[in-house]
Amino acid sequence: MTIAILAAVSFLNYFEARNTIANYILESPSAGEGAVECSRPDMNVVEKCPACGGAGELRLEEPNYGQADGRIGGPKKTKVKCQLCGGKGKRETFVDPSSLALQVVRDREAFSLAHQQKGEIPVGLAFVPQDKYSGADKKMLKLVENTYGKACKCNWTGLVACRKCGGSGTVKCTNADCKGGWEVETRRETIGGGRSGIRSSGTGMRTVGRSRNRTRTETKTSVNICPVCGGADMLVCPECAGRKAVVCKGCSGLGYKQAK
């Protein structure tokens, strides 16, 4: 699945288009030549929900934190709609940032190797045929270099991994009482205690003092599906809306540095 995704977001055509446009500085396109499309690949993908694995629902089994001691039968089991994906079983996101970065490096190497094998001369990040290179002055070559451009810190993608979630698209449930998708609450209760009362006697009614019953404190635990994450034990990252990456601020999503 990862291989198929990476193949779908190859940057080779994008690098070639930039190179073609950069070379127009040295030789204008011939009449009737079609326009060069210079757009990055679609980096939007659909993947299985990391909480439910694509099922759209969570199959939960109540953990035992002491509340089930002495209970007859096995642990309670239940099915609930996956809150992370809204029951769809999938989510729209960007390609994993780390995988995307690796693919860009590979594509760049393949692009460079192909032009080197043709005997072309590197001009910045562009490549120029030898005959065009020898007939160009420094000013023209600089224009070629600037037209191709330089990669931003996002390495041509226009995206950077979300810092909030580390590129996963999810964050830990924010409920402090949540343990593995279950809200576990422990409380101490006082049981027993004396009481005052009225007792009848031969001479009339009289008040009786407190009984000698002793009080004791018991610890009770309640375990319920977490109301915050719905049993998923994770939430959609509020920073990237679950998409793993955010638009690069350094280039406003362009992917390259604009010439000044």
Short mmCIF file of N, CA, C and O in Angstrom, two decimals, residues 161-212:
data_model
loop_
_atom_site.label_atom_id
_atom_site.label_comp_id
_atom_site.label_asym_id
_atom_site.label_seq_id
_atom_site.Cartn_x
_atom_site.Cartn_y
_atom_site.Cartn_z
N ALA A 161 5.59 18.39 8.49
CA ALA A 161 4.94 17.52 9.46
C ALA A 161 4.38 18.34 10.63
O ALA A 161 5.03 19.28 11.10
N CYS A 162 3.21 18.00 11.06
CA CYS A 162 2.59 18.71 12.18
C CYS A 162 3.37 18.45 13.47
O CYS A 162 3.63 17.30 13.83
N ARG A 163 3.76 19.52 14.15
CA ARG A 163 4.52 19.37 15.39
C ARG A 163 3.65 18.89 16.55
O ARG A 163 4.13 18.21 17.45
N LYS A 164 2.40 19.25 16.50
CA LYS A 164 1.49 18.90 17.60
C LYS A 164 1.37 17.39 17.75
O LYS A 164 1.39 16.86 18.86
N CYS A 165 1.23 16.69 16.63
CA CYS A 165 1.02 15.24 16.67
C CYS A 165 2.22 14.45 16.15
O CYS A 165 2.16 13.22 16.09
N GLY A 166 3.28 15.15 15.74
CA GLY A 166 4.45 14.47 15.22
C GLY A 166 4.22 13.79 13.89
O GLY A 166 4.93 12.85 13.53
N GLY A 167 3.21 14.24 13.16
CA GLY A 167 2.93 13.66 11.85
C GLY A 167 2.03 12.45 11.87
O GLY A 167 1.88 11.78 10.86
N SER A 168 1.41 12.17 13.01
CA SER A 168 0.52 11.00 13.09
C SER A 168 -0.94 11.35 12.80
O SER A 168 -1.74 10.49 12.43
N GLY A 169 -1.29 12.61 13.01
CA GLY A 169 -2.67 13.04 12.79
C GLY A 169 -3.57 12.85 13.99
O GLY A 169 -4.74 13.24 13.97
N THR A 170 -3.05 12.25 15.04
CA THR A 170 -3.84 12.01 16.25
C THR A 170 -3.05 12.43 17.49
O THR A 170 -1.81 12.47 17.47
N VAL A 171 -3.77 12.70 18.56
CA VAL A 171 -3.15 13.02 19.84
C VAL A 171 -3.79 12.15 20.92
O VAL A 171 -4.88 11.61 20.73
N LYS A 172 -3.12 12.03 22.02
CA LYS A 172 -3.62 11.24 23.15
C LYS A 172 -4.89 11.87 23.69
O LYS A 172 -5.05 13.09 23.70
N CYS A 173 -5.81 11.04 24.15
CA CYS A 173 -7.05 11.54 24.74
C CYS A 173 -6.73 12.50 25.88
O CYS A 173 -5.84 12.24 26.69
N THR A 174 -7.43 13.62 25.91
CA THR A 174 -7.15 14.67 26.90
C THR A 174 -7.80 14.42 28.25
O THR A 174 -7.55 15.17 29.19
N ASN A 175 -8.61 13.38 28.37
CA ASN A 175 -9.26 13.07 29.64
C ASN A 175 -8.23 12.43 30.58
O ASN A 175 -7.70 11.36 30.29
N ALA A 176 -7.95 13.08 31.69
CA ALA A 176 -6.93 12.58 32.62
C ALA A 176 -7.31 11.22 33.21
O ALA A 176 -6.43 10.47 33.64
N ASP A 177 -8.60 10.89 33.25
CA ASP A 177 -9.06 9.62 33.80
C ASP A 177 -9.16 8.52 32.75
O ASP A 177 -9.58 7.40 33.06
N CYS A 178 -8.81 8.83 31.51
CA CYS A 178 -8.92 7.85 30.41
C CYS A 178 -7.73 6.91 30.43
O CYS A 178 -6.57 7.33 30.42
N LYS A 179 -8.03 5.63 30.44
CA LYS A 179 -7.00 4.60 30.37
C LYS A 179 -7.39 3.62 29.26
O LYS A 179 -8.31 2.83 29.42
N GLY A 180 -6.71 3.76 28.14
CA GLY A 180 -7.00 2.87 27.03
C GLY A 180 -8.40 3.00 26.46
O GLY A 180 -8.95 2.04 25.94
N GLY A 181 -8.97 4.21 26.56
CA GLY A 181 -10.31 4.43 26.04
C GLY A 181 -11.41 4.26 27.07
O GLY A 181 -12.60 4.44 26.76
N TRP A 182 -11.04 3.95 28.29
CA TRP A 182 -12.01 3.77 29.38
C TRP A 182 -11.77 4.81 30.48
O TRP A 182 -10.63 5.04 30.88
N GLU A 183 -12.84 5.41 30.93
CA GLU A 183 -12.74 6.37 32.02
C GLU A 183 -12.80 5.61 33.33
O GLU A 183 -13.81 4.98 33.66
N VAL A 184 -11.71 5.65 34.06
CA VAL A 184 -11.59 4.92 35.32
C VAL A 184 -11.60 5.92 36.47
O VAL A 184 -10.70 6.75 36.58
N GLU A 185 -12.61 5.82 37.31
CA GLU A 185 -12.74 6.72 38.45
C GLU A 185 -12.73 5.91 39.74
O GLU A 185 -13.47 4.93 39.88
N THR A 186 -11.89 6.33 40.66
CA THR A 186 -11.80 5.67 41.97
C THR A 186 -12.23 6.64 43.05
O THR A 186 -11.79 7.79 43.08
N ARG A 187 -13.09 6.21 43.94
CA ARG A 187 -13.57 7.06 45.02
C ARG A 187 -13.59 6.26 46.32
O ARG A 187 -13.70 5.04 46.32
N ARG A 188 -13.50 6.98 47.42
CA ARG A 188 -13.55 6.34 48.74
C ARG A 188 -14.86 6.70 49.42
O ARG A 188 -15.27 7.86 49.45
N GLU A 189 -15.55 5.69 49.94
CA GLU A 189 -16.85 5.87 50.59
C GLU A 189 -16.80 5.37 52.02
O GLU A 189 -16.15 4.35 52.33
N THR A 190 -17.47 6.09 52.89
CA THR A 190 -17.55 5.69 54.30
C THR A 190 -18.81 4.86 54.50
O THR A 190 -19.92 5.28 54.18
N ILE A 191 -18.62 3.66 55.02
CA ILE A 191 -19.72 2.72 55.23
C ILE A 191 -19.94 2.52 56.72
O ILE A 191 -19.00 2.42 57.50
N GLY A 192 -21.23 2.41 57.15
CA GLY A 192 -21.55 2.15 58.55
C GLY A 192 -21.64 3.43 59.36
O GLY A 192 -21.87 4.51 58.84
N GLY A 193 -21.48 3.33 60.69
CA GLY A 193 -21.59 4.50 61.57
C GLY A 193 -22.72 4.32 62.57
O GLY A 193 -23.70 3.62 62.32
N GLY A 194 -22.58 4.90 63.75
CA GLY A 194 -23.63 4.78 64.80
C GLY A 194 -24.81 5.67 64.50
O GLY A 194 -24.82 6.47 63.58
N ARG A 195 -25.85 5.57 65.29
CA ARG A 195 -27.04 6.40 65.11
C ARG A 195 -27.75 6.59 66.45
O ARG A 195 -27.63 5.78 67.36
N SER A 196 -28.45 7.68 66.58
CA SER A 196 -29.22 7.95 67.80
C SER A 196 -30.64 7.44 67.59
O SER A 196 -31.11 7.30 66.46
N GLY A 197 -31.35 7.17 68.68
CA GLY A 197 -32.71 6.67 68.54
C GLY A 197 -33.51 6.80 69.83
O GLY A 197 -33.02 7.29 70.84
N ILE A 198 -34.76 6.39 69.82
CA ILE A 198 -35.66 6.42 70.98
C ILE A 198 -36.02 5.00 71.35
O ILE A 198 -36.37 4.20 70.49
N ARG A 199 -35.88 4.70 72.64
CA ARG A 199 -36.22 3.35 73.10
C ARG A 199 -37.30 3.45 74.20
O ARG A 199 -37.25 4.32 75.05
N SER A 200 -38.26 2.54 74.13
CA SER A 200 -39.36 2.52 75.11
C SER A 200 -38.92 1.73 76.34
O SER A 200 -38.24 0.73 76.25
N SER A 201 -39.32 2.24 77.53
CA SER A 201 -39.01 1.53 78.78
C SER A 201 -40.24 1.57 79.69
O SER A 201 -41.23 2.24 79.40
N GLY A 202 -40.15 0.87 80.78
CA GLY A 202 -41.30 0.81 81.70
C GLY A 202 -41.65 2.16 82.30
O GLY A 202 -42.78 2.39 82.72
N THR A 203 -40.72 3.03 82.38
CA THR A 203 -40.96 4.35 82.99
C THR A 203 -41.22 5.43 81.96
O THR A 203 -41.30 6.60 82.28
N GLY A 204 -41.29 5.03 80.70
CA GLY A 204 -41.54 6.03 79.66
C GLY A 204 -40.52 5.92 78.52
O GLY A 204 -39.89 4.88 78.33
N MET A 205 -40.37 6.98 77.75
CA MET A 205 -39.46 7.01 76.60
C MET A 205 -38.15 7.67 77.00
O MET A 205 -38.14 8.65 77.73
N ARG A 206 -37.05 7.13 76.48
CA ARG A 206 -35.78 7.76 76.75
C ARG A 206 -34.88 7.70 75.51
O ARG A 206 -35.01 6.83 74.67
N THR A 207 -34.00 8.70 75.40
CA THR A 207 -33.09 8.78 74.25
C THR A 207 -31.93 7.84 74.44
O THR A 207 -31.33 7.78 75.52
N VAL A 208 -31.64 7.11 73.39
CA VAL A 208 -30.52 6.17 73.43
C VAL A 208 -29.34 6.78 72.68
O VAL A 208 -29.51 7.37 71.61
N GLY A 209 -28.16 6.68 73.20
CA GLY A 209 -26.96 7.23 72.53
C GLY A 209 -26.59 6.45 71.28
O GLY A 209 -27.29 5.50 70.88
N ARG A 210 -25.51 6.82 70.66
CA ARG A 210 -25.06 6.16 69.43
C ARG A 210 -24.73 4.69 69.68
O ARG A 210 -24.26 4.33 70.74
N SER A 211 -25.02 3.88 68.67
CA SER A 211 -24.70 2.47 68.78
C SER A 211 -23.18 2.30 68.67
O SER A 211 -22.46 3.24 68.34
N ARG A 212 -22.74 1.13 68.89
CA ARG A 212 -21.31 0.86 68.84
C ARG A 212 -20.82 0.40 67.47
O ARG A 212 -19.70 -0.08 67.35
#
